[in-house]
Structures are given as structure tokens and as C-alpha cells.
PDB file of C-alpha atoms in Angstrom:
ATOM      1  CA  MET A   1      34.091 -45.131   7.978  1.00 43.00           C
ATOM      2  CA  ASP A   2      33.812 -41.512   7.071  1.00 56.00           C
ATOM      3  CA  SER A   3      35.664 -39.525   4.973  1.00 58.00           C
ATOM      4  CA  MET A   4      37.753 -37.444   7.635  1.00 61.00           C
ATOM      5  CA  GLN A   5      38.710 -40.819   8.903  1.00 61.00           C
ATOM      6  CA  ARG A   6      39.844 -41.537   5.307  1.00 68.00           C
ATOM      7  CA  ASP A   7      41.594 -38.698   4.963  1.00 78.00           C
ATOM      8  CA  ARG A   8      43.813 -38.815   8.610  1.00 78.00           C
ATOM      9  CA  GLU A   9      44.488 -42.250   7.367  1.00 80.00           C
ATOM     10  CA  ALA A  10      46.364 -41.489   3.832  1.00 86.00           C
ATOM     11  CA  TYR A  11      47.494 -38.598   6.022  1.00 87.00           C
ATOM     12  CA  TYR A  12      49.250 -40.961   8.301  1.00 81.00           C
ATOM     13  CA  LYS A  13      50.471 -43.363   5.601  1.00 83.00           C
ATOM     14  CA  LYS A  14      51.974 -40.137   3.725  1.00 88.00           C
ATOM     15  CA  ILE A  15      53.930 -39.521   6.515  1.00 86.00           C
ATOM     16  CA  GLU A  16      54.790 -43.104   6.647  1.00 76.00           C
ATOM     17  CA  ALA A  17      56.205 -43.538   3.373  1.00 83.00           C
ATOM     18  CA  GLN A  18      58.481 -39.990   3.976  1.00 87.00           C
ATOM     19  CA  LEU A  19      59.829 -41.291   8.008  1.00 79.00           C
ATOM     20  CA  ASN A  20      60.404 -44.948   5.940  1.00 74.00           C
ATOM     21  CA  LYS A  21      62.412 -42.913   2.988  1.00 82.00           C
ATOM     22  CA  ARG A  22      64.380 -40.744   5.903  1.00 83.00           C
ATOM     23  CA  ILE A  23      64.544 -43.744   8.050  1.00 78.00           C
ATOM     24  CA  HIS A  24      65.930 -45.638   5.153  1.00 75.00           C
ATOM     25  CA  ALA A  25      68.369 -42.951   3.876  1.00 81.00           C
ATOM     26  CA  SER A  26      69.996 -42.207   7.550  1.00 82.00           C
ATOM     27  CA  THR A  27      70.195 -46.035   8.504  1.00 81.00           C
ATOM     28  CA  ASN A  28      70.590 -47.706   5.015  1.00 79.00           C
ATOM     29  CA  ASN A  29      69.219 -50.938   6.824  1.00 80.00           C
ATOM     30  CA  ARG A  30      65.894 -52.480   5.520  1.00 79.00           C
ATOM     31  CA  THR A  31      65.288 -54.582   8.788  1.00 84.00           C
ATOM     32  CA  PHE A  32      65.140 -51.530  10.730  1.00 79.00           C
ATOM     33  CA  THR A  33      63.001 -49.773   8.401  1.00 75.00           C
ATOM     34  CA  LEU A  34      60.291 -52.857   8.182  1.00 81.00           C
ATOM     35  CA  ALA A  35      60.734 -52.639  11.733  1.00 84.00           C
ATOM     36  CA  ALA A  36      60.271 -49.261  12.357  1.00 77.00           C
ATOM     37  CA  GLY A  37      57.225 -49.529   9.532  1.00 77.00           C
ATOM     38  CA  ARG A  38      55.279 -52.159  11.994  1.00 87.00           C
ATOM     39  CA  ALA A  39      55.585 -50.346  15.216  1.00 87.00           C
ATOM     40  CA  LEU A  40      53.537 -47.421  12.892  1.00 80.00           C
ATOM     41  CA  ASP A  41      50.959 -49.349  12.122  1.00 85.00           C
ATOM     42  CA  SER A  42      51.230 -51.469  16.071  1.00 92.00           C
ATOM     43  CA  HIS A  43      50.835 -47.391  16.712  1.00 90.00           C
ATOM     44  CA  LEU A  44      48.027 -46.916  14.470  1.00 85.00           C
ATOM     45  CA  LYS A  45      46.251 -49.377  15.974  1.00 92.00           C
ATOM     46  CA  ARG A  46      46.339 -48.694  19.305  1.00 94.00           C
ATOM     47  CA  VAL A  47      45.222 -45.039  18.201  1.00 92.00           C
ATOM     48  CA  LYS A  48      42.261 -46.095  16.552  1.00 91.00           C
ATOM     49  CA  ILE A  49      41.343 -47.829  19.062  1.00 95.00           C
ATOM     50  CA  HIS A  50      41.781 -45.063  21.789  1.00 93.00           C
ATOM     51  CA  ARG A  51      39.824 -42.738  19.977  1.00 89.00           C
ATOM     52  CA  ARG A  52      36.567 -45.831  19.202  1.00 91.00           C
ATOM     53  CA  LEU A  53      36.933 -46.027  23.268  1.00 93.00           C
ATOM     54  CA  THR A  54      36.925 -42.747  23.572  1.00 91.00           C
ATOM     55  CA  ILE A  55      33.726 -41.976  20.866  1.00 89.00           C
ATOM     56  CA  ARG A  56      31.861 -44.728  22.459  1.00 91.00           C
ATOM     57  CA  TRP A  57      32.063 -43.029  26.508  1.00 93.00           C
ATOM     58  CA  LEU A  58      31.770 -39.743  25.517  1.00 89.00           C
ATOM     59  CA  ASN A  59      28.147 -40.940  23.863  1.00 89.00           C
ATOM     60  CA  HIS A  60      27.925 -42.275  27.051  1.00 92.00           C
ATOM     61  CA  ILE A  61      28.088 -40.064  29.095  1.00 93.00           C
ATOM     62  CA  GLY A  62      26.330 -37.871  27.115  1.00 89.00           C
ATOM     63  CA  LEU A  63      29.085 -35.117  25.357  1.00 89.00           C
ATOM     64  CA  VAL A  64      30.243 -34.563  21.564  1.00 86.00           C
ATOM     65  CA  ASN A  65      33.087 -35.841  20.719  1.00 86.00           C
ATOM     66  CA  LYS A  66      35.784 -34.313  18.337  1.00 86.00           C
ATOM     67  CA  ASP A  67      33.637 -34.750  14.695  1.00 85.00           C
ATOM     68  CA  GLU A  68      30.724 -33.721  16.213  1.00 88.00           C
ATOM     69  CA  LEU A  69      31.783 -30.481  17.389  1.00 89.00           C
ATOM     70  CA  ALA A  70      33.267 -29.588  14.226  1.00 91.00           C
ATOM     71  CA  ALA A  71      30.246 -30.220  12.345  1.00 92.00           C
ATOM     72  CA  LEU A  72      28.326 -27.896  14.901  1.00 92.00           C
ATOM     73  CA  SER A  73      31.546 -25.882  14.363  1.00 93.00           C
ATOM     74  CA  VAL A  74      30.972 -26.283  10.142  1.00 94.00           C
ATOM     75  CA  ARG A  75      27.106 -25.669  10.733  1.00 95.00           C
ATOM     76  CA  ILE A  76      28.174 -22.365  13.364  1.00 96.00           C
ATOM     77  CA  VAL A  77      29.770 -20.297  10.051  1.00 95.00           C
ATOM     78  CA  ASP A  78      26.999 -21.325   7.920  1.00 95.00           C
ATOM     79  CA  TYR A  79      25.180 -19.740  10.094  1.00 96.00           C
ATOM     80  CA  GLU A  80      26.657 -17.121  10.412  1.00 96.00           C
ATOM     81  CA  GLY A  81      27.212 -16.193   7.038  1.00 95.00           C
ATOM     82  CA  LYS A  82      23.421 -16.406   6.362  1.00 96.00           C
ATOM     83  CA  LEU A  83      23.013 -14.490   9.058  1.00 96.00           C
ATOM     84  CA  ASP A  84      25.465 -11.667   8.026  1.00 96.00           C
ATOM     85  CA  SER A  85      23.337 -11.812   5.102  1.00 96.00           C
ATOM     86  CA  LEU A  86      20.103 -11.395   6.472  1.00 97.00           C
ATOM     87  CA  ASP A  87      21.418  -8.156   8.185  1.00 97.00           C
ATOM     88  CA  GLU A  88      22.497  -7.004   5.301  1.00 97.00           C
ATOM     89  CA  GLN A  89      18.988  -7.889   2.996  1.00 97.00           C
ATOM     90  CA  MET A  90      16.997  -6.163   6.194  1.00 97.00           C
ATOM     91  CA  PHE A  91      19.912  -2.959   6.045  1.00 97.00           C
ATOM     92  CA  THR A  92      19.024  -2.552   2.513  1.00 97.00           C
ATOM     93  CA  ILE A  93      15.580  -2.634   2.770  1.00 97.00           C
ATOM     94  CA  ASN A  94      14.962  -0.366   4.880  1.00 97.00           C
ATOM     95  CA  LYS A  95      17.227   2.310   3.719  1.00 97.00           C
ATOM     96  CA  SER A  96      14.733   1.329   0.226  1.00 97.00           C
ATOM     97  CA  GLN A  97      11.363   1.564   2.665  1.00 97.00           C
ATOM     98  CA  HIS A  98      13.146   4.870   4.142  1.00 97.00           C
ATOM     99  CA  LYS A  99      14.028   6.619   0.234  1.00 97.00           C
ATOM    100  CA  ASN A 100      10.771   5.612  -0.533  1.00 97.00           C
ATOM    101  CA  GLN A 101       8.827   6.699   2.473  1.00 97.00           C
ATOM    102  CA  LEU A 102      10.885  10.361   1.362  1.00 97.00           C
ATOM    103  CA  LEU A 103       9.516   9.997  -2.206  1.00 96.00           C
ATOM    104  CA  LEU A 104       5.739   9.269  -0.603  1.00 96.00           C
ATOM    105  CA  ASN A 105       6.121  12.630   1.832  1.00 96.00           C
ATOM    106  CA  THR A 106       6.817  13.993  -1.412  1.00 96.00           C
ATOM    107  CA  ILE A 107       4.199  13.751  -3.029  1.00 96.00           C
ATOM    108  CA  TYR A 108       1.376  13.824  -0.624  1.00 95.00           C
ATOM    109  CA  HIS A 109       2.443  17.086   0.031  1.00 95.00           C
ATOM    110  CA  SER A 110       2.789  18.096  -3.664  1.00 95.00           C
ATOM    111  CA  LEU A 111      -0.960  16.365  -3.685  1.00 95.00           C
ATOM    112  CA  GLU A 112      -1.979  18.436  -1.512  1.00 95.00           C
ATOM    113  CA  GLU A 113      -0.743  21.785  -2.791  1.00 95.00           C
ATOM    114  CA  TRP A 114      -2.944  20.867  -6.187  1.00 94.00           C
ATOM    115  CA  VAL A 115      -5.769  20.042  -3.909  1.00 94.00           C
ATOM    116  CA  ALA A 116      -5.635  23.822  -2.511  1.00 93.00           C
ATOM    117  CA  PHE A 117      -5.450  25.196  -5.853  1.00 93.00           C
ATOM    118  CA  LEU A 118      -7.564  23.338  -7.927  1.00 91.00           C
ATOM    119  CA  ARG A 119     -10.379  24.521  -4.959  1.00 92.00           C
ATOM    120  CA  ASN A 120      -9.751  27.883  -5.110  1.00 90.00           C
ATOM    121  CA  GLU A 121      -9.593  27.395  -8.885  1.00 88.00           C
ATOM    122  CA  MET A 122     -13.293  26.310  -7.950  1.00 87.00           C
ATOM    123  CA  LYS A 123     -14.067  28.568  -5.254  1.00 85.00           C
ATOM    124  CA  GLU A 124     -13.138  31.558  -8.512  1.00 84.00           C
ATOM    125  CA  LEU A 125     -14.570  29.493 -11.059  1.00 80.00           C
ATOM    126  CA  HIS A 126     -17.964  29.099  -9.074  1.00 79.00           C
ATOM    127  CA  SER A 127     -17.728  33.055  -8.225  1.00 79.00           C
ATOM    128  CA  SER A 128     -17.125  33.492 -11.471  1.00 80.00           C
ATOM    129  CA  LYS A 129     -20.470  32.154 -12.947  1.00 78.00           C
ATOM    130  CA  MET A 130     -21.553  33.107  -9.748  1.00 79.00           C
ATOM    131  CA  THR A 131     -20.835  37.023 -10.792  1.00 82.00           C
ATOM    132  CA  ASN A 132     -21.551  36.172 -14.871  1.00 83.00           C
ATOM    133  CA  LEU A 133     -25.325  34.806 -13.927  1.00 80.00           C
ATOM    134  CA  GLU A 134     -26.053  37.888 -11.205  1.00 82.00           C
ATOM    135  CA  LYS A 135     -25.121  40.244 -14.906  1.00 84.00           C
ATOM    136  CA  GLU A 136     -26.774  37.819 -17.254  1.00 84.00           C
ATOM    137  CA  LEU A 137     -29.789  38.958 -14.738  1.00 82.00           C
ATOM    138  CA  LEU A 138     -29.559  42.367 -14.310  1.00 83.00           C
ATOM    139  CA  GLU A 139     -29.310  42.597 -17.755  1.00 84.00           C
ATOM    140  CA  LEU A 140     -32.836  40.592 -18.557  1.00 80.00           C
ATOM    141  CA  LYS A 141     -33.900  42.309 -15.836  1.00 80.00           C
ATOM    142  CA  GLN A 142     -33.025  45.548 -17.562  1.00 82.00           C
ATOM    143  CA  LEU A 143     -34.714  44.448 -20.738  1.00 78.00           C
ATOM    144  CA  PHE A 144     -37.788  43.186 -19.195  1.00 76.00           C
ATOM    145  CA  LYS A 145     -37.709  46.932 -17.347  1.00 77.00           C
ATOM    146  CA  GLU A 146     -37.180  48.729 -20.673  1.00 71.00           C
ATOM    147  CA  GLU A 147     -39.698  46.345 -22.676  1.00 70.00           C
ATOM    148  CA  SER A 148     -42.611  46.779 -19.795  1.00 72.00           C
ATOM    149  CA  ASP A 149     -41.761  50.686 -20.528  1.00 69.00           C
ATOM    150  CA  LEU A 150     -42.236  50.854 -23.414  1.00 67.00           C
ATOM    151  CA  GLU A 151     -45.470  48.763 -23.607  1.00 72.00           C
ATOM    152  CA  GLU A 152     -46.458  51.526 -21.166  1.00 72.00           C
ATOM    153  CA  ILE A 153     -45.526  53.969 -23.731  1.00 69.00           C
ATOM    154  CA  ASP A 154     -47.355  52.203 -26.150  1.00 70.00           C
ATOM    155  CA  ASN A 155     -50.186  51.521 -23.983  1.00 71.00           C
ATOM    156  CA  ASP A 156     -50.268  55.528 -23.217  1.00 69.00           C
ATOM    157  CA  ARG A 157     -50.311  56.121 -26.390  1.00 71.00           C
ATOM    158  CA  LYS A 158     -52.943  54.848 -27.637  1.00 69.00           C
ATOM    159  CA  LYS A 159     -54.914  55.822 -25.305  1.00 62.00           C
TER     160      LYS A 159
END
């Protein structure tokens, strides 16, 4: 006997007690009250027998009974809750992913700007170094030319 059947029996016993009080209050006859109680007990036994027979026949022909359908309904409600929770989590994850993608795009564009800036700086640095080297070479040429001119002048004087 499962808990639902015990709950039903307790519920029917409670109803029986209330009916007994009302019958006794309105008839004020203990014999009638006892007879009504016996009739209810007999009715409950027949209900249990019919319920068991109905469940057996349903099982025999492969159909679900009321308790199985109720258990299935509870599982469906639980799974709907879980599905809603997963849907909510997926929405949150997608929203977060979109936000992160926007941040990555911003960082990517910023890095592209930095790379372009650094390339320009490298070109300028390279060109300025080349210019400086050219100047230094010219200065060295000038020095060597001046020295060679001075040597020629010295050689001419010595002659």
C-alpha cells in the first residue's frame, strides 16, 4: 500500500467520523449511526476491490492507471522546471558571450591601432637612423677628404 492510498484511507476515515457525528446529532440514535458506519465500511471495501480490479485490467491491456498518470504528471512538471532553468541559463550564457565578444572586438581593434602606430614609429625610427647614418657618413667623408686635402697640401709644401 503506497502513501497515497494511506492518505485516502485517512481522509475517508475522517469523513466517516464527521458523518457519524452529524448522523448521531440529527437522529440521536446510536443504532442508526453504527449501521451507517457499517454501510460506509462496506462501501469502502467495494471501492478498494473495484480499484484493484480496474488497475489489473488496465495493466493487462497495457494502459496506465491513475497513480501512474499522476506520477508521470509530477515528472513532467519537474522536467518542465528543469527545462525552464536550462533555458534561462542558456540565455544568460548567450548574453554573457555576446558581451565578451563585443569586448574582444574592441580589444582587437585597439590592438590593430597599436600595431599600426608601432609600425609607423619603427619606420620613423629606421628612417631617422638611416638619415643619421648618412649624415655621419658624409661627415666622415668630409673629415677624410679634409685630411687627404691637408696631406696633399703638406706633400705639395714638402716638394
